[in-house]
Short mmCIF file of C-alpha atoms and ligand atoms in Angstrom, two decimals:
data_model
loop_
_atom_site.label_atom_id
_atom_site.label_comp_id
_atom_site.label_asym_id
_atom_site.label_seq_id
_atom_site.Cartn_x
_atom_site.Cartn_y
_atom_site.Cartn_z
CA MET A 1 4.57 -25.92 1.26
CA PRO A 2 2.29 -26.51 -1.80
CA GLU A 3 4.17 -27.56 -4.82
CA PHE A 4 2.62 -24.58 -6.99
CA ARG A 5 2.25 -21.07 -5.99
CA THR A 6 1.03 -18.08 -7.99
CA THR A 7 4.02 -16.66 -9.97
CA PRO A 8 5.64 -13.20 -8.74
CA GLY A 9 3.16 -10.25 -9.30
CA PHE A 10 0.24 -12.55 -9.93
CA ARG A 11 -2.48 -13.07 -7.10
CA ASP A 12 -5.47 -15.05 -6.35
CA LEU A 13 -8.28 -12.56 -5.39
CA LEU A 14 -10.40 -14.43 -2.81
CA PRO A 15 -13.57 -13.57 -0.80
CA PRO A 16 -14.10 -10.96 0.48
CA ALA A 17 -11.55 -9.15 -1.62
CA SER A 18 -13.10 -10.59 -4.79
CA THR A 19 -16.63 -9.57 -3.85
CA ARG A 20 -15.36 -6.16 -3.06
CA GLN A 21 -13.96 -5.91 -6.48
CA ARG A 22 -17.12 -6.71 -8.11
CA ALA A 23 -18.79 -4.24 -6.07
CA PHE A 24 -16.42 -1.70 -7.14
CA VAL A 25 -16.79 -2.52 -10.78
CA ASP A 26 -20.83 -2.34 -10.35
CA VAL A 27 -20.32 1.12 -8.68
CA PHE A 28 -18.22 2.22 -11.61
CA ALA A 29 -20.53 0.65 -14.31
CA GLY A 30 -23.48 2.63 -12.71
CA LEU A 31 -21.82 5.82 -12.63
CA VAL A 32 -20.78 5.71 -16.19
CA GLU A 33 -23.63 4.28 -17.64
CA ARG A 34 -25.65 7.16 -16.33
CA ALA A 35 -23.50 9.23 -18.31
CA GLY A 36 -24.26 7.38 -21.49
CA TYR A 37 -21.17 5.06 -21.69
CA ASP A 38 -21.54 1.58 -23.05
CA LEU A 39 -19.41 -1.49 -22.20
CA VAL A 40 -17.01 -2.93 -24.54
CA VAL A 41 -15.00 -5.96 -23.96
CA PRO A 42 -11.80 -6.35 -25.82
CA PRO A 43 -9.80 -9.51 -26.02
CA MET A 44 -6.91 -9.91 -23.57
CA LEU A 45 -4.46 -11.00 -26.50
CA GLU A 46 -3.58 -8.85 -29.24
CA ASP A 47 -1.10 -8.62 -32.35
CA ILE A 48 2.04 -7.21 -30.87
CA GLY A 49 1.98 -4.36 -33.51
CA VAL A 50 -1.06 -2.77 -31.71
CA PHE A 51 1.11 -1.87 -28.89
CA GLU A 52 4.32 -1.30 -30.69
CA ARG A 53 2.45 1.63 -32.32
CA LEU A 54 2.46 3.37 -28.98
CA GLY A 55 6.16 3.97 -29.60
CA LYS A 56 9.45 2.13 -28.80
CA ALA A 57 10.40 4.91 -26.30
CA THR A 58 7.84 3.56 -23.77
CA ASP A 59 8.84 1.14 -21.14
CA VAL A 60 5.44 -0.44 -21.02
CA VAL A 61 6.23 -1.35 -24.76
CA THR A 62 9.89 -2.08 -24.59
CA LYS A 63 10.47 -3.64 -21.28
CA GLU A 64 7.19 -5.01 -19.81
CA MET A 65 5.39 -6.78 -22.54
CA TYR A 66 4.06 -10.42 -21.95
CA ASP A 67 4.52 -11.26 -25.55
CA PHE A 68 4.99 -14.71 -27.20
CA VAL A 69 4.67 -16.30 -30.58
CA ASP A 70 1.64 -18.40 -30.66
CA LYS A 71 1.12 -21.91 -32.27
CA GLY A 72 -0.11 -20.08 -35.66
CA ASP A 73 3.29 -18.21 -35.63
CA ARG A 74 1.53 -14.88 -34.75
CA HIS A 75 3.51 -12.65 -32.43
CA VAL A 76 0.92 -11.67 -29.80
CA VAL A 77 0.89 -9.88 -26.41
CA MET A 78 -1.25 -10.03 -23.31
CA ARG A 79 -2.51 -6.58 -23.43
CA PRO A 80 -0.52 -4.12 -21.24
CA GLU A 81 -3.48 -1.64 -21.34
CA GLN A 82 -6.53 -1.13 -23.21
CA THR A 83 -6.69 2.23 -25.00
CA ALA A 84 -4.69 0.89 -27.81
CA SER A 85 -7.09 -2.27 -28.06
CA LEU A 86 -9.85 0.02 -28.07
CA CYS A 87 -8.65 2.08 -30.75
CA ARG A 88 -7.80 -1.01 -32.80
CA ALA A 89 -11.49 -2.12 -32.32
CA PHE A 90 -12.64 1.32 -33.46
CA VAL A 91 -10.69 1.05 -36.66
CA GLU A 92 -11.94 -2.58 -37.12
CA HIS A 93 -15.69 -1.77 -36.45
CA ARG A 94 -15.91 1.89 -37.30
CA PRO A 95 -18.87 2.57 -34.74
CA PRO A 96 -20.80 5.85 -35.04
CA THR A 97 -19.18 8.76 -33.17
CA PRO A 98 -18.74 10.02 -30.48
CA TRP A 99 -18.15 6.52 -29.36
CA LYS A 100 -18.45 6.70 -25.53
CA VAL A 101 -17.54 3.40 -24.02
CA TRP A 102 -16.30 1.86 -20.75
CA TYR A 103 -14.48 -1.43 -20.09
CA ALA A 104 -12.93 -3.21 -17.11
CA GLY A 105 -10.53 -6.19 -16.71
CA PRO A 106 -6.93 -7.42 -16.35
CA ASN A 107 -3.84 -6.07 -17.90
CA PHE A 108 -0.49 -7.42 -17.85
CA ARG A 109 3.01 -5.67 -17.37
CA TYR A 110 6.36 -7.16 -16.55
CA ASP A 111 6.79 -4.76 -13.61
CA ARG A 112 8.76 -4.95 -10.43
CA PRO A 113 6.00 -6.27 -7.95
CA GLN A 114 5.50 -4.35 -4.84
CA ARG A 115 2.31 -3.06 -2.94
CA GLY A 116 0.18 -1.36 -5.47
CA ARG A 117 2.36 -2.64 -8.52
CA TYR A 118 1.45 -5.89 -9.91
CA ARG A 119 2.17 -7.90 -13.13
CA GLN A 120 -1.45 -8.74 -13.63
CA PHE A 121 -3.67 -5.67 -12.26
CA ASP A 122 -7.21 -4.55 -13.05
CA GLN A 123 -8.43 -1.32 -14.43
CA VAL A 124 -11.73 0.37 -15.34
CA ASP A 125 -11.64 2.95 -18.10
CA VAL A 126 -13.65 5.11 -20.23
CA GLU A 127 -12.84 6.43 -23.50
CA VAL A 128 -14.62 8.88 -25.89
CA LEU A 129 -13.59 8.74 -29.55
CA GLY A 130 -14.56 11.28 -32.38
CA THR A 131 -14.48 14.61 -30.48
CA ASP A 132 -11.97 17.14 -29.46
CA ASP A 133 -14.45 19.23 -27.45
CA PRO A 134 -12.74 20.20 -24.21
CA GLU A 135 -16.13 19.54 -22.48
CA ALA A 136 -15.62 15.88 -23.28
CA ASP A 137 -12.25 16.17 -21.40
CA VAL A 138 -14.19 17.77 -18.62
CA GLU A 139 -16.85 14.94 -18.63
CA VAL A 140 -14.27 12.22 -18.53
CA ILE A 141 -12.24 13.81 -15.65
CA SER A 142 -15.33 14.48 -13.70
CA LEU A 143 -16.37 10.80 -14.04
CA GLY A 144 -13.20 9.73 -12.24
CA TRP A 145 -13.42 12.29 -9.73
CA ARG A 146 -16.97 11.59 -8.82
CA LEU A 147 -16.11 7.90 -8.45
CA TYR A 148 -13.62 8.78 -5.86
CA GLU A 149 -15.98 10.89 -4.00
CA HIS A 150 -18.77 8.18 -4.07
CA LEU A 151 -16.13 5.64 -2.68
CA GLY A 152 -15.64 8.12 0.23
CA LEU A 153 -12.04 8.79 -0.60
CA ARG A 154 -10.87 12.10 0.62
CA GLN A 155 -7.20 12.06 0.21
CA VAL A 156 -7.05 12.30 -3.72
CA THR A 157 -5.73 15.18 -5.86
CA LEU A 158 -6.29 15.73 -9.25
CA ALA A 159 -3.19 16.92 -11.33
CA VAL A 160 -3.71 18.20 -14.88
CA ASN A 161 -1.56 19.36 -17.46
CA SER A 162 -1.64 20.12 -21.29
CA LEU A 163 1.23 18.47 -23.11
CA GLY A 164 0.67 20.37 -26.20
CA ALA A 165 0.17 19.22 -29.67
CA GLY A 166 1.98 18.98 -32.99
CA ASP A 167 4.51 21.94 -33.24
CA ASP A 168 4.26 22.91 -29.70
CA LYS A 169 4.94 19.53 -28.37
CA ALA A 170 7.83 19.15 -30.73
CA ARG A 171 9.48 22.53 -29.76
CA HIS A 172 9.16 21.65 -26.03
CA LEU A 173 10.78 18.27 -26.63
CA GLU A 174 13.63 19.92 -28.46
CA ALA A 175 14.28 22.45 -25.78
CA LEU A 176 14.00 19.91 -23.17
CA THR A 177 16.41 17.34 -24.66
CA SER A 178 18.92 20.14 -25.13
CA PHE A 179 18.75 21.35 -21.60
CA LEU A 180 18.80 17.91 -20.15
CA SER A 181 21.81 16.97 -22.51
CA GLN A 182 23.56 19.97 -21.11
CA HIS A 183 23.09 18.94 -17.64
CA ALA A 184 23.45 15.06 -18.10
CA GLY A 185 26.47 14.92 -15.88
CA ASP A 186 24.38 16.06 -12.91
CA LEU A 187 21.53 13.58 -13.49
CA SER A 188 21.04 10.14 -11.63
CA THR A 189 22.31 7.27 -13.83
CA LEU A 190 18.77 5.95 -14.32
CA SER A 191 17.63 9.38 -15.67
CA ARG A 192 20.71 9.77 -17.81
CA ASP A 193 19.47 6.39 -19.25
CA THR A 194 15.79 7.69 -19.51
CA LEU A 195 17.05 10.83 -21.52
CA ALA A 196 18.70 8.79 -24.11
CA ARG A 197 15.18 6.92 -24.69
CA ASN A 198 12.55 9.29 -23.83
CA PRO A 199 13.62 12.88 -22.44
CA LEU A 200 9.97 13.68 -21.49
CA ARG A 201 10.14 11.06 -18.91
CA VAL A 202 13.05 12.68 -17.08
CA LEU A 203 10.52 15.15 -15.76
CA ASP A 204 8.76 12.26 -13.92
CA SER A 205 11.80 11.32 -11.77
CA LYS A 206 11.32 11.55 -8.10
CA ARG A 207 14.85 10.68 -7.42
CA PRO A 208 16.31 13.39 -5.16
CA ASP A 209 19.58 13.55 -7.34
CA ASP A 210 17.37 14.78 -10.17
CA ALA A 211 15.18 17.44 -8.29
CA GLU A 212 17.34 20.44 -9.07
CA ILE A 213 17.64 19.91 -12.81
CA VAL A 214 13.89 18.70 -13.31
CA ALA A 215 12.85 21.96 -11.35
CA ALA A 216 14.94 24.06 -13.77
CA ALA A 217 13.92 22.21 -17.00
CA PRO A 218 11.66 23.88 -19.55
CA THR A 219 8.19 23.10 -19.14
CA ILE A 220 5.49 22.62 -21.88
CA ASP A 221 3.51 25.68 -20.66
CA GLN A 222 6.22 28.08 -22.14
CA PHE A 223 5.58 26.39 -25.57
CA TRP A 224 1.72 25.99 -25.99
CA SER A 225 0.33 27.44 -29.13
CA ASP A 226 -2.75 29.67 -28.97
CA GLU A 227 -4.68 26.49 -29.79
CA SER A 228 -3.29 24.41 -27.02
CA ALA A 229 -3.73 27.09 -24.49
CA ARG A 230 -7.25 27.66 -25.34
CA HIS A 231 -8.31 24.13 -25.15
CA PHE A 232 -6.48 23.77 -21.92
CA ASP A 233 -8.19 26.87 -20.49
CA ALA A 234 -11.58 25.64 -21.59
CA VAL A 235 -10.93 22.43 -19.77
CA LEU A 236 -9.91 24.07 -16.50
CA ALA A 237 -13.03 26.40 -16.83
CA GLY A 238 -15.29 23.32 -17.23
CA LEU A 239 -13.70 21.76 -14.09
CA ARG A 240 -14.17 24.95 -12.15
CA ALA A 241 -17.77 25.08 -13.37
CA ILE A 242 -18.57 21.92 -11.73
CA ARG A 243 -16.49 22.59 -8.91
CA ILE A 244 -13.71 19.81 -9.15
CA PRO A 245 -10.61 20.96 -7.50
CA PHE A 246 -7.36 20.44 -9.55
CA VAL A 247 -3.67 21.39 -9.52
CA VAL A 248 -2.18 22.42 -12.65
CA GLN A 249 1.31 20.43 -12.94
CA PRO A 250 3.40 21.63 -15.87
CA ARG A 251 5.77 18.70 -15.00
CA LEU A 252 3.08 16.06 -15.36
CA VAL A 253 3.97 13.49 -18.15
CA ARG A 254 2.54 10.20 -18.62
CA GLY A 255 4.14 6.66 -18.77
CA LEU A 256 2.47 6.22 -22.17
CA ASP A 257 3.48 8.25 -25.16
CA TYR A 258 0.39 8.71 -27.00
CA TYR A 259 -0.93 11.75 -25.19
CA VAL A 260 -1.40 15.21 -26.55
CA ARG A 261 -2.94 18.33 -25.02
CA THR A 262 -4.81 17.30 -21.76
CA ALA A 263 -3.11 14.68 -19.50
CA PHE A 264 -4.19 14.27 -15.89
CA GLU A 265 -3.70 11.91 -12.92
CA TYR A 266 -5.55 11.22 -9.69
CA VAL A 267 -2.94 10.99 -6.98
CA GLY A 268 -3.61 9.04 -3.78
CA GLY A 269 -2.39 10.82 -0.48
CA THR A 270 -1.82 7.75 1.19
CA LEU A 271 0.20 5.52 -1.00
CA GLU A 272 4.16 5.49 -1.71
CA SER A 273 4.92 8.10 -4.27
CA ALA A 274 6.20 5.45 -6.82
CA GLN A 275 2.61 3.95 -6.75
CA ASN A 276 0.55 6.77 -5.81
CA ALA A 277 -1.22 7.36 -9.25
CA LEU A 278 -4.80 5.85 -8.65
CA GLY A 279 -5.68 6.53 -12.12
CA GLY A 280 -4.84 8.70 -15.26
CA GLY A 281 -5.56 9.59 -18.64
CA GLY A 282 -5.73 12.34 -21.28
CA ARG A 283 -6.10 12.91 -25.03
CA TYR A 284 -4.67 10.52 -27.70
CA ASP A 285 -5.87 12.54 -30.79
CA GLY A 286 -3.44 10.69 -33.06
CA LEU A 287 -3.71 7.05 -31.95
CA VAL A 288 -6.52 6.08 -34.17
CA GLU A 289 -4.84 7.30 -36.98
CA ALA A 290 -1.58 5.52 -36.17
CA LEU A 291 -3.48 2.20 -36.10
CA GLY A 292 -4.59 2.70 -39.56
CA GLY A 293 -7.97 4.55 -38.96
CA PRO A 294 -9.20 8.04 -39.99
CA PRO A 295 -8.20 11.08 -37.92
CA THR A 296 -10.22 10.68 -34.76
CA PRO A 297 -9.47 12.51 -31.62
CA GLY A 298 -10.04 10.57 -28.37
CA VAL A 299 -9.79 11.19 -24.55
CA GLY A 300 -10.21 8.82 -21.72
CA PHE A 301 -8.68 7.46 -18.42
CA ALA A 302 -7.94 4.17 -16.66
CA LEU A 303 -8.24 3.80 -13.04
CA GLY A 304 -6.20 1.11 -11.29
CA VAL A 305 -8.66 -0.91 -9.28
CA ASP A 306 -6.04 -2.45 -7.04
CA ARG A 307 -4.60 0.91 -6.12
CA THR A 308 -7.80 2.67 -5.57
CA LEU A 309 -8.99 -0.20 -3.25
CA LEU A 310 -5.53 0.09 -1.31
CA ALA A 311 -6.32 3.74 -0.98
CA CYS A 312 -9.91 2.85 0.31
CA ASP A 313 -8.22 0.59 2.89
CA ASP A 314 -5.91 3.35 4.11
CA GLU A 315 -8.62 5.65 4.37
CA GLY A 316 -11.08 3.16 5.83
CA VAL A 317 -13.75 3.41 3.23
CA PHE A 318 -15.74 1.19 0.83
CA PRO A 319 -15.53 -2.00 2.89
CA PRO A 320 -16.36 -5.29 1.32
CA PRO A 321 -20.18 -5.79 0.83
CA SER A 322 -21.69 -7.71 3.68
CA ARG A 323 -23.98 -10.51 2.33
CA SER A 324 -27.49 -10.26 3.50
CA VAL A 325 -29.14 -13.84 3.73
CA ASP A 326 -32.76 -13.93 3.98
CA VAL A 327 -33.47 -17.59 4.65
CA PHE A 328 -31.45 -20.60 5.80
CA VAL A 329 -33.00 -23.82 5.07
CA VAL A 330 -32.33 -26.39 7.95
CA ASP A 331 -33.24 -29.97 6.80
CA THR A 332 -32.59 -32.82 9.30
CA THR A 333 -34.19 -35.38 6.90
CA GLY A 334 -30.94 -35.88 4.73
CA GLY A 335 -30.98 -32.62 2.58
CA ARG A 336 -33.37 -33.33 -0.52
CA HIS A 337 -36.03 -31.19 1.17
CA ALA A 338 -33.46 -28.33 1.58
CA THR A 339 -32.55 -28.82 -2.12
CA VAL A 340 -36.23 -28.31 -3.29
CA LEU A 341 -37.00 -25.60 -0.84
CA ALA A 342 -33.95 -23.55 -1.53
CA ASP A 343 -34.48 -23.90 -5.35
CA ARG A 344 -38.04 -22.87 -4.88
CA LEU A 345 -37.31 -19.94 -2.46
CA ARG A 346 -34.46 -18.55 -4.61
CA ALA A 347 -36.74 -18.56 -7.71
CA SER A 348 -38.80 -16.15 -5.57
CA GLY A 349 -35.91 -13.78 -5.50
CA TRP A 350 -34.71 -14.61 -1.81
CA HIS A 351 -31.30 -15.03 -0.85
CA VAL A 352 -31.36 -18.76 0.50
CA GLU A 353 -28.53 -20.69 1.78
CA ARG A 354 -28.48 -24.37 3.35
CA SER A 355 -25.93 -26.83 4.70
CA PHE A 356 -24.73 -30.14 3.17
CA ASP A 357 -23.36 -33.34 4.48
CA SER A 358 -26.55 -34.33 6.72
CA ARG A 359 -25.23 -32.31 9.77
CA SER A 360 -26.97 -32.23 12.95
CA MET A 361 -29.76 -29.93 13.71
CA LYS A 362 -27.57 -28.08 15.99
CA SER A 363 -24.74 -27.70 13.78
CA GLN A 364 -27.23 -26.58 10.86
CA MET A 365 -28.70 -24.04 13.39
CA LYS A 366 -25.20 -22.78 14.01
CA SER A 367 -24.49 -22.21 10.45
CA ALA A 368 -27.70 -20.53 10.02
CA ASP A 369 -26.93 -18.18 12.79
CA ARG A 370 -23.19 -17.45 11.38
CA SER A 371 -24.88 -16.95 7.95
CA GLY A 372 -26.53 -13.83 9.19
CA ALA A 373 -30.02 -15.21 7.91
CA GLU A 374 -32.98 -13.43 9.04
CA VAL A 375 -35.15 -16.63 9.33
CA ALA A 376 -34.40 -20.33 9.61
CA VAL A 377 -36.92 -22.61 7.64
CA ILE A 378 -36.60 -25.97 9.39
CA ILE A 379 -37.85 -29.36 8.02
CA GLY A 380 -37.51 -32.36 10.31
CA ALA A 381 -39.23 -35.67 10.13
CA ASP A 382 -42.53 -34.56 11.39
CA GLU A 383 -42.63 -31.50 9.14
CA ALA A 384 -41.74 -33.60 6.17
CA ALA A 385 -44.67 -36.15 6.93
CA SER A 386 -47.19 -33.34 7.33
CA GLY A 387 -46.11 -31.06 4.41
CA THR A 388 -45.11 -28.21 6.68
CA ALA A 389 -42.02 -26.25 7.85
CA VAL A 390 -41.04 -24.33 10.96
CA ALA A 391 -40.19 -20.65 10.18
CA ARG A 392 -37.81 -19.43 13.05
CA PRO A 393 -36.96 -15.71 13.00
CA LEU A 394 -33.28 -15.48 14.17
CA ARG A 395 -32.67 -11.73 14.64
CA THR A 396 -35.85 -10.87 16.57
CA ASP A 397 -37.66 -12.14 19.65
CA ALA A 398 -40.77 -13.09 17.45
CA ASP A 399 -41.95 -16.57 18.04
CA GLN A 400 -41.44 -19.46 15.61
CA SER A 401 -44.49 -20.78 13.78
CA THR A 402 -45.41 -24.00 11.87
CA VAL A 403 -46.52 -23.09 8.21
CA GLU A 404 -48.00 -25.20 5.50
CA LEU A 405 -45.56 -25.31 2.57
CA ASP A 406 -48.31 -24.25 0.23
CA VAL A 407 -48.11 -20.87 1.97
CA LEU A 408 -44.65 -20.62 2.83
CA GLU A 409 -43.78 -17.81 0.58
CA GLN A 410 -46.78 -15.58 1.86
CA HIS A 411 -45.58 -16.12 5.51
CA LEU A 412 -41.88 -15.42 4.72
CA ASP A 413 -43.01 -12.28 2.90
CA SER A 414 -44.92 -11.12 6.13
CA ILE A 415 -41.92 -11.86 8.47
CA LEU A 416 -39.32 -10.81 6.10
CA THR A 417 -40.93 -7.39 5.51
CA THR A 418 -41.12 -6.58 9.10
CA VAL A 419 -37.63 -7.92 9.97
CA ALA A 420 -35.78 -7.03 6.82
CA PRO A 421 -37.83 -4.46 4.83
CA VAL A 422 -35.06 -3.71 2.34
CA ARG A 423 -34.70 -6.74 0.09
CA ASP A 424 -34.13 -7.37 -3.47
CA ALA A 425 -36.25 -5.22 -5.34
CA SER A 426 -36.23 -7.34 -8.51
CA ARG A 427 -38.61 -9.82 -6.75
P1 HAM B 1 -1.44 4.01 -17.02
O1 HAM B 1 -1.21 5.25 -16.29
O2 HAM B 1 -0.50 3.25 -17.58
O3 HAM B 1 -2.53 4.54 -18.03
O4 HAM B 1 -2.34 3.18 -16.07
C1 HAM B 1 -3.52 3.78 -15.31
C2 HAM B 1 -3.73 3.32 -13.86
O5 HAM B 1 -3.39 1.70 -13.83
C3 HAM B 1 -2.37 3.75 -13.12
O6 HAM B 1 -2.65 4.92 -12.49
C4 HAM B 1 -2.38 2.60 -12.04
O7 HAM B 1 -3.54 2.92 -10.94
C5 HAM B 1 -2.92 1.38 -12.71
N1 HAM B 1 -1.59 0.66 -13.13
C6 HAM B 1 -0.80 0.78 -13.87
N2 HAM B 1 0.23 -0.13 -13.90
C7 HAM B 1 0.09 -0.95 -12.66
C8 HAM B 1 0.61 -2.09 -12.19
N3 HAM B 1 1.70 -2.67 -12.60
N4 HAM B 1 0.11 -2.45 -11.14
C9 HAM B 1 -1.31 -1.90 -10.33
N5 HAM B 1 -1.75 -0.84 -11.02
C10 HAM B 1 -1.22 -0.46 -12.12
C11 HAM B 1 -3.28 3.52 -19.02
O8 HAM B 1 -3.09 2.39 -18.87
C12 HAM B 1 -3.93 4.42 -20.16
N6 HAM B 1 -4.58 3.30 -20.98
C13 HAM B 1 -5.08 5.16 -19.53
C14 HAM B 1 -5.69 5.76 -20.50
C15 HAM B 1 -7.07 5.46 -20.82
N7 HAM B 1 -5.51 6.99 -21.20
C16 HAM B 1 -6.48 7.33 -22.07
N8 HAM B 1 -7.51 6.40 -21.81
#
């Protein structure tokens, strides 16, 4: 037993899971950058006030924050999410709007660890600040949907709702609180507790004891103002126009309290219901103002990287990328020739590997084979003395040839183009 292990809810991400995660972020970045979103990298540590503004009724804020007082007596928190950080950054730097940004990185919540729920977890997000155009909601929602399509996931459902805004939101909350209070005796103990802190969240209960009351509770659609209804209709019409299927779920509420109007979730069909939200988001039109900025509407989402990749495992899609090695340098003279040649060939853009520890020719050839390299470039004592190398194709029946080192690149170019025509285009 090792003396130290990761603490509960924290994990080491090792290859190939780590390379897969990198590939996932690359795919996401490609998709959202093509839509005009730029990367922002907010810090992982924030003043606790940034998240306290999210509302003291939110579990993420009251129960799950990794907060501490630092050596300068500042009360800080390891960010539990990034939307509030982003709005804090907006207020601090005042970029021109619409501000279309994306980000990726870890978040920290003192949650109960289980499959798909960790204390450190990664998200990728997009946010658009400075417009309340429903077409912006549609664009944001579509980007998440297109990502899932791109990954090959088929069992994802898009659930949408409008939580209303201002008066209609307040009137719904009042009616809901009164209804749930009248039926509090029939609710589960946990939901009674939630009712006291955050009545909206009771609608999110998946406990069988609550099902009947939740089904009968007043839903927001009965309270929408004309403006809220118009905005929501426009979002739905936009989704239809680009053929994104959705389900309107009048009981959809979100775990964070800053949402107004549009709220949505991408639900994974293969995951346990308590952890089946692969991602979610919505509008948070008052958040920038709550953090001391000018009135600035915003809409965005965060996708859980870990859960999305679990869903990919379940559906057998988006495997870890396989590495394509072009050349393996085998050096039986001690290893310095391999150092020089690998350095030179890597500079030409090839993917080049080699062995260490002066291993035998046989053992190095085995490693070359295992690496998947297309060609072994072999240097023994004779080749070292004559300024040559042997180039041996490993994946075809083509003969090996002895090549002057001066023209090695040309030779590799000719055999690698026939053997492996798709190589790094940056060369
Ligand atoms: P959220 O719903 O709290 O929203 O988190 C978004 C996604 O992060 C979830 O759907 C889930 O996939 C993943 N996630 C959350 N908690 C955990 C956890 N403990 N372990 C693993 N994955 C988790 C937000 O964070 C908002 N900031 C989203 C947003 C952006 N709204 C507007 N813009």
